[in-house]
Amino acid sequence: MPELPEVEVVRRGLERALTGARFRSVRTRRADLRFPFPDRFAERVTGARAEAPERRGKHIIVPLDTGWAIIIHLGMTGRFLVGKASADEGGEGKHAHVVFDTDRGDRITFFDARRFGSMDLVERGDLQIHARLKDLGADPLAAGFGAGSLAAALAGRKRPIKAALLDQRLIAGLGNIYVCEALHRARISPLRPSARISRARIQRLVEAIRSVLDEAIAAGGSTLKDYAAADGELGYFQHSFRVYGREGQRCLEPSCGATVRRIVQSGRSSFYCPSCQH
DNA sequence: CTTACGGCCTGTACGC
DNA sequence: TGCGTACAGGCCGTAA
């Protein structure tokens, strides 16, 4: 899925279709995704007008004029498709789980093959204390994220930096791909204990995280298999990966050329260059 | 408190 | 072609 760049691209697609639109009808086509839908989810969203969707880490928030907000997580395979209701795009197929029709004639369908995604309803005043959001760390694209906040998040942590950067409570939005890519750009080994990274290298890491996320968003995200934006466009940042999925290939650092290695950390693949990452 | 691990689901790629 | 196995971008609950 969808890590921060893909979620941001999806959010922008929803922003065009949803901002100011009223939900004419909402249908859930099963009782749950990863979790059960909130009680009477469809009825409570129907008739509401959406405001501009926001993003926090990998969550998309759609505020409603009724005082509620939808919190959406795409999980691993969740995606939206915006089409014309008249053409009946979406709404069909066994993985089309939620169908929103708006008063502009758009049909916005949520698909999720693996159903690791979720949708919640929360009162807008309670967003900060909602279980899905309250423990999230800093969003790396938000003001306030920097070497200071990252250093504080890593202080005293023994776990490898790879695991720490995947922990949404410390920094919200990175997943396996972009952690691998950011660590390579910052020339930091994924195995290095979090607390043993100098302030100068944390600064380098902050810049690496920002640059890889910005470039990925500009490329429309990374499409490995399932991901597509809400307009169906595929991302192309996967062509810019320097280490992810490149086990056995040469490191792309100009003066390096060592072989990219894959190891398993906390059950996930880490790709890195043992020569330039320390 | 922090960290590690199994489990949730389905689809796909690969080896035989 | 068919079958079994491993693995996939995430996160939650539990246990140590």
Short mmCIF file of C-alpha atoms (C1' of nucleotides) in Angstrom, two decimals:
data_model
loop_
_atom_site.label_atom_id
_atom_site.label_comp_id
_atom_site.label_asym_id
_atom_site.label_seq_id
_atom_site.Cartn_x
_atom_site.Cartn_y
_atom_site.Cartn_z
CA MET A 1 0.00 0.00 0.00
CA PRO A 2 0.01 3.03 0.20
CA GLU A 3 2.61 4.68 2.30
CA LEU A 4 2.55 8.42 2.81
CA PRO A 5 3.14 9.46 -0.84
CA GLU A 6 0.47 7.14 -2.22
CA VAL A 7 -1.99 8.19 0.49
CA GLU A 8 -1.29 11.84 -0.31
CA VAL A 9 -1.89 11.27 -4.03
CA VAL A 10 -5.15 9.48 -3.22
CA ARG A 11 -6.14 12.32 -0.90
CA ARG A 12 -5.63 14.84 -3.69
CA GLY A 13 -7.79 12.77 -6.00
CA LEU A 14 -10.54 12.61 -3.41
CA GLU A 15 -10.17 16.32 -2.76
CA ARG A 16 -11.22 17.10 -6.33
CA ALA A 17 -14.27 14.84 -6.18
CA LEU A 18 -15.37 15.37 -2.61
CA THR A 19 -14.75 18.91 -1.46
CA GLY A 20 -18.13 20.54 -1.18
CA ALA A 21 -19.98 17.52 -2.55
CA ARG A 22 -22.95 15.97 -0.79
CA PHE A 23 -23.27 12.20 -0.43
CA ARG A 24 -26.45 11.19 -2.19
CA SER A 25 -26.08 7.55 -1.26
CA VAL A 26 -23.58 5.35 0.51
CA ARG A 27 -23.54 1.58 0.36
CA THR A 28 -21.38 -0.85 2.30
CA ARG A 29 -21.30 -4.21 0.59
CA ARG A 30 -20.15 -6.25 3.58
CA ALA A 31 -20.17 -5.82 7.34
CA ASP A 32 -16.48 -5.19 7.88
CA LEU A 33 -13.09 -4.39 6.45
CA ARG A 34 -10.36 -5.00 8.96
CA PHE A 35 -12.87 -3.97 11.61
CA PRO A 36 -16.66 -3.78 11.52
CA PHE A 37 -18.01 -0.57 10.00
CA PRO A 38 -19.36 1.80 12.65
CA ASP A 39 -23.04 1.31 13.45
CA ARG A 40 -25.23 2.59 10.61
CA PHE A 41 -22.18 3.96 8.82
CA ALA A 42 -23.90 4.35 5.46
CA GLU A 43 -26.99 6.04 6.87
CA ARG A 44 -24.96 8.46 8.93
CA VAL A 45 -22.82 9.56 5.99
CA THR A 46 -25.67 9.80 3.49
CA GLY A 47 -26.86 13.38 3.11
CA ALA A 48 -23.73 14.93 4.59
CA ARG A 49 -21.60 17.44 2.70
CA ALA A 50 -17.86 16.70 2.61
CA GLU A 51 -15.20 19.26 3.29
CA ALA A 52 -11.64 19.05 1.95
CA PRO A 53 -10.01 15.73 2.90
CA GLU A 54 -6.95 15.88 5.12
CA ARG A 55 -4.13 13.43 5.76
CA ARG A 56 -2.36 12.41 8.95
CA GLY A 57 0.39 9.90 8.35
CA LYS A 58 -1.28 7.18 6.29
CA HIS A 59 -4.82 8.12 7.34
CA ILE A 60 -7.23 10.14 5.23
CA ILE A 61 -9.79 12.23 7.10
CA VAL A 62 -12.96 13.45 5.41
CA PRO A 63 -14.69 16.10 7.57
CA LEU A 64 -18.45 16.28 7.16
CA ASP A 65 -20.74 19.26 7.70
CA THR A 66 -22.74 17.17 10.14
CA GLY A 67 -20.00 17.42 12.73
CA TRP A 68 -18.60 13.98 12.02
CA ALA A 69 -15.53 12.90 10.10
CA ILE A 70 -14.64 9.70 8.26
CA ILE A 71 -11.22 8.25 9.05
CA ILE A 72 -9.93 6.00 6.30
CA HIS A 73 -6.91 3.72 6.25
CA LEU A 74 -6.02 1.98 3.01
CA GLY A 75 -4.21 -0.94 4.64
CA MET A 76 -2.15 -2.83 2.10
CA THR A 77 -4.46 -2.97 -0.89
CA GLY A 78 -7.11 -0.33 -0.32
CA ARG A 79 -7.83 2.04 -3.17
CA PHE A 80 -10.43 4.46 -4.41
CA LEU A 81 -11.72 4.91 -7.90
CA VAL A 82 -13.64 8.02 -8.89
CA GLY A 83 -15.94 7.60 -11.85
CA LYS A 84 -19.32 8.62 -13.14
CA ALA A 85 -22.23 7.00 -11.38
CA SER A 86 -24.09 6.91 -14.67
CA ALA A 87 -21.40 4.69 -16.15
CA ASP A 88 -21.63 2.42 -13.13
CA GLU A 89 -17.89 2.28 -12.79
CA GLY A 90 -16.91 0.45 -9.68
CA GLY A 91 -19.64 -0.77 -7.45
CA GLU A 92 -19.11 -4.20 -8.88
CA GLY A 93 -16.65 -6.95 -8.20
CA LYS A 94 -16.12 -8.82 -5.01
CA HIS A 95 -13.58 -6.35 -3.64
CA ALA A 96 -15.68 -3.22 -4.11
CA HIS A 97 -16.65 -2.78 -0.48
CA VAL A 98 -18.03 0.76 -0.24
CA VAL A 99 -19.76 2.84 -2.91
CA PHE A 100 -20.29 6.58 -2.41
CA ASP A 101 -22.44 8.52 -4.88
CA THR A 102 -22.32 12.31 -4.74
CA ASP A 103 -24.71 15.01 -5.84
CA ARG A 104 -22.25 15.86 -8.63
CA GLY A 105 -22.82 12.52 -10.26
CA ASP A 106 -19.53 11.02 -9.16
CA ARG A 107 -19.33 7.46 -7.92
CA ILE A 108 -16.43 6.89 -5.56
CA THR A 109 -15.75 3.21 -4.92
CA PHE A 110 -13.47 1.80 -2.26
CA PHE A 111 -11.77 -1.48 -3.14
CA ASP A 112 -9.65 -3.56 -0.79
CA ALA A 113 -8.73 -7.13 -1.69
CA ARG A 114 -6.97 -7.99 1.54
CA ARG A 115 -9.26 -5.94 3.75
CA PHE A 116 -6.49 -4.60 5.95
CA GLY A 117 -8.02 -1.18 5.48
CA SER A 118 -10.53 0.49 7.77
CA MET A 119 -13.21 3.17 7.91
CA ASP A 120 -14.27 4.87 11.09
CA LEU A 121 -16.63 7.68 12.00
CA VAL A 122 -15.64 10.10 14.71
CA GLU A 123 -16.96 13.41 15.98
CA ARG A 124 -14.76 16.13 14.56
CA GLY A 125 -14.02 17.48 18.01
CA ASP A 126 -12.69 14.08 19.02
CA LEU A 127 -10.24 13.55 16.17
CA GLN A 128 -7.21 14.16 18.36
CA ILE A 129 -8.28 11.53 20.87
CA HIS A 130 -9.50 8.89 18.45
CA ALA A 131 -7.78 5.55 18.90
CA ARG A 132 -6.51 5.48 15.31
CA LEU A 133 -4.92 8.90 15.52
CA LYS A 134 -4.03 9.77 19.06
CA ASP A 135 -0.69 8.01 19.21
CA LEU A 136 0.59 9.06 15.80
CA GLY A 137 4.01 10.67 15.71
CA ALA A 138 4.97 13.70 13.67
CA ASP A 139 4.01 13.76 10.03
CA PRO A 140 7.28 14.19 8.14
CA LEU A 141 5.77 16.69 5.70
CA ALA A 142 4.17 18.82 8.40
CA ALA A 143 5.79 21.90 9.84
CA GLY A 144 7.43 21.00 13.10
CA PHE A 145 9.08 17.85 11.84
CA GLY A 146 12.83 18.22 11.89
CA ALA A 147 16.07 16.98 13.41
CA GLY A 148 14.91 18.08 16.84
CA SER A 149 11.70 16.11 16.86
CA LEU A 150 13.25 13.06 15.20
CA ALA A 151 16.16 13.04 17.64
CA ALA A 152 13.70 13.18 20.52
CA ALA A 153 11.72 10.30 19.06
CA LEU A 154 14.84 8.15 18.71
CA ALA A 155 16.49 9.01 22.01
CA GLY A 156 16.97 6.03 24.29
CA ARG A 157 15.71 3.52 21.72
CA LYS A 158 17.70 0.38 21.28
CA ARG A 159 15.85 -1.06 18.35
CA PRO A 160 17.35 -0.71 14.90
CA ILE A 161 16.57 2.53 13.09
CA LYS A 162 14.69 0.52 10.45
CA ALA A 163 12.14 -0.67 13.01
CA ALA A 164 11.90 2.75 14.67
CA LEU A 165 11.09 4.53 11.41
CA LEU A 166 8.31 2.03 10.71
CA ASP A 167 6.73 2.74 14.10
CA GLN A 168 3.88 5.16 13.40
CA ARG A 169 4.02 6.43 16.98
CA LEU A 170 7.49 7.85 16.38
CA ILE A 171 7.00 9.18 12.85
CA ALA A 172 3.77 8.80 10.93
CA GLY A 173 3.62 7.89 7.28
CA LEU A 174 6.69 5.86 6.37
CA GLY A 175 6.42 2.22 5.37
CA ASN A 176 8.88 -0.42 4.31
CA ILE A 177 9.74 1.04 0.91
CA TYR A 178 10.38 4.63 1.89
CA VAL A 179 12.26 3.70 5.05
CA CYS A 180 14.66 1.63 2.95
CA GLU A 181 15.04 4.44 0.43
CA ALA A 182 15.47 7.19 3.02
CA LEU A 183 18.10 5.24 4.95
CA HIS A 184 20.04 4.66 1.76
CA ARG A 185 19.91 8.34 0.83
CA ALA A 186 21.10 9.22 4.34
CA ARG A 187 23.77 6.48 4.17
CA ILE A 188 22.61 5.02 7.49
CA SER A 189 22.52 1.25 8.04
CA PRO A 190 19.06 -0.15 8.82
CA LEU A 191 20.74 -2.17 11.57
CA ARG A 192 22.09 0.81 13.49
CA PRO A 193 20.56 1.23 16.97
CA SER A 194 18.29 4.27 16.95
CA ALA A 195 19.96 5.99 19.85
CA ARG A 196 23.40 5.71 18.26
CA ILE A 197 22.89 8.10 15.40
CA SER A 198 24.68 11.43 15.59
CA ARG A 199 22.78 14.67 15.35
CA ALA A 200 24.45 15.45 12.03
CA ARG A 201 23.30 12.13 10.58
CA ILE A 202 19.79 12.66 11.95
CA GLN A 203 19.74 15.94 10.07
CA ARG A 204 20.79 14.06 6.95
CA LEU A 205 18.03 11.53 7.59
CA VAL A 206 15.42 14.27 7.93
CA GLU A 207 16.45 15.69 4.58
CA ALA A 208 16.48 12.22 3.01
CA ILE A 209 12.97 11.48 4.28
CA ARG A 210 11.64 14.77 2.99
CA SER A 211 13.28 14.46 -0.39
CA VAL A 212 12.20 10.88 -1.04
CA LEU A 213 8.60 11.62 -0.02
CA ASP A 214 8.44 14.82 -2.07
CA GLU A 215 9.84 13.12 -5.15
CA ALA A 216 7.52 10.15 -4.75
CA ILE A 217 4.45 12.39 -4.47
CA ALA A 218 5.56 14.29 -7.56
CA ALA A 219 5.81 10.94 -9.38
CA GLY A 220 2.29 9.98 -8.35
CA GLY A 221 3.53 7.42 -5.83
CA SER A 222 4.94 3.95 -6.45
CA THR A 223 2.91 1.28 -8.18
CA LEU A 224 4.19 -2.22 -7.45
CA LYS A 225 0.99 -4.13 -7.87
CA ASP A 226 -2.27 -2.79 -6.55
CA TYR A 227 -1.77 0.89 -6.09
CA ALA A 228 -3.42 3.48 -8.30
CA ALA A 229 -4.60 7.02 -7.66
CA ALA A 230 -8.31 7.82 -7.44
CA ASP A 231 -8.36 8.73 -11.12
CA GLY A 232 -6.80 5.37 -11.97
CA GLU A 233 -3.38 6.83 -12.78
CA LEU A 234 -0.45 4.61 -11.83
CA GLY A 235 2.55 5.98 -9.97
CA TYR A 236 6.03 5.70 -11.42
CA PHE A 237 8.36 6.36 -8.50
CA GLN A 238 9.19 2.64 -8.40
CA HIS A 239 11.55 3.33 -11.28
CA SER A 240 13.52 5.60 -8.96
CA PHE A 241 14.12 3.09 -6.19
CA ARG A 242 17.80 2.92 -5.31
CA VAL A 243 17.66 -0.15 -3.05
CA TYR A 244 14.10 -1.42 -2.57
CA GLY A 245 13.61 -4.67 -4.48
CA ARG A 246 17.15 -4.49 -5.90
CA GLU A 247 18.82 -7.34 -4.01
CA GLY A 248 21.91 -8.53 -5.86
CA GLN A 249 22.07 -5.45 -8.09
CA ARG A 250 24.68 -2.75 -7.92
CA CYS A 251 24.36 0.18 -5.54
CA LEU A 252 23.47 3.27 -7.55
CA GLU A 253 25.74 5.64 -5.61
CA PRO A 254 28.13 6.92 -8.29
CA SER A 255 31.34 5.99 -6.53
CA CYS A 256 30.05 2.81 -4.87
CA GLY A 257 28.83 -0.04 -7.03
CA ALA A 258 28.72 -2.57 -4.19
CA THR A 259 25.93 -5.15 -4.20
CA VAL A 260 22.58 -4.35 -2.61
CA ARG A 261 21.73 -6.81 0.15
CA ARG A 262 18.41 -7.98 1.54
CA ILE A 263 18.02 -8.93 5.18
CA VAL A 264 14.93 -9.58 7.29
CA GLN A 265 14.23 -7.29 10.22
CA SER A 266 11.15 -7.78 12.37
CA GLY A 267 9.73 -9.98 9.65
CA ARG A 268 10.11 -7.44 6.86
CA SER A 269 12.67 -7.19 4.09
CA SER A 270 15.29 -4.49 4.43
CA PHE A 271 17.28 -3.59 1.35
CA TYR A 272 20.52 -1.69 1.81
CA CYS A 273 24.05 -1.21 0.60
CA PRO A 274 26.52 -2.61 3.13
CA SER A 275 29.25 -0.49 1.61
CA CYS A 276 27.82 3.01 1.82
CA GLN A 277 25.34 2.64 4.68
CA HIS A 278 26.77 2.58 8.20
"C1'" DC B 1 8.00 1.05 29.69
"C1'" DT B 2 10.03 -1.14 25.24
"C1'" DT B 3 10.45 -4.71 21.92
"C1'" DA B 4 9.31 -9.13 19.22
"C1'" DC B 5 6.13 -11.96 17.08
"C1'" DG B 6 1.86 -14.18 15.31
"C1'" DG B 7 -2.15 -13.24 12.96
"C1'" DC B 8 -5.36 -11.09 9.92
"C1'" DC B 9 -6.81 -11.66 4.37
"C1'" DT B 10 -6.21 -12.39 -0.64
"C1'" DG B 11 -3.52 -12.49 -4.77
"C1'" DT B 12 0.51 -13.57 -7.25
"C1'" DA B 13 4.99 -15.39 -8.45
"C1'" DC B 14 7.84 -19.14 -8.35
"C1'" DG B 15 9.70 -23.97 -8.08
"C1'" DC B 16 8.66 -28.60 -8.95
"C1'" DT C 1 -1.19 -27.19 -16.53
"C1'" DG C 2 -1.49 -27.98 -11.60
"C1'" DC C 3 -0.10 -27.74 -6.91
"C1'" DG C 4 2.23 -26.20 -2.86
"C1'" DT C 5 4.87 -22.58 -0.76
"C1'" DA C 6 6.55 -18.07 0.14
"C1'" DC C 7 5.85 -13.51 0.09
"C1'" DA C 8 3.63 -8.73 -0.37
"C1'" DG C 9 3.46 -1.67 0.62
"C1'" DG C 10 0.32 -2.43 7.54
"C1'" DC C 11 -0.95 -2.65 12.06
"C1'" DC C 12 -3.07 -4.75 16.20
"C1'" DG C 13 -3.02 -7.69 20.25
"C1'" DT C 14 -0.37 -10.25 23.21
"C1'" DA C 15 3.60 -11.77 25.53
"C1'" DA C 16 8.11 -11.41 27.23
#
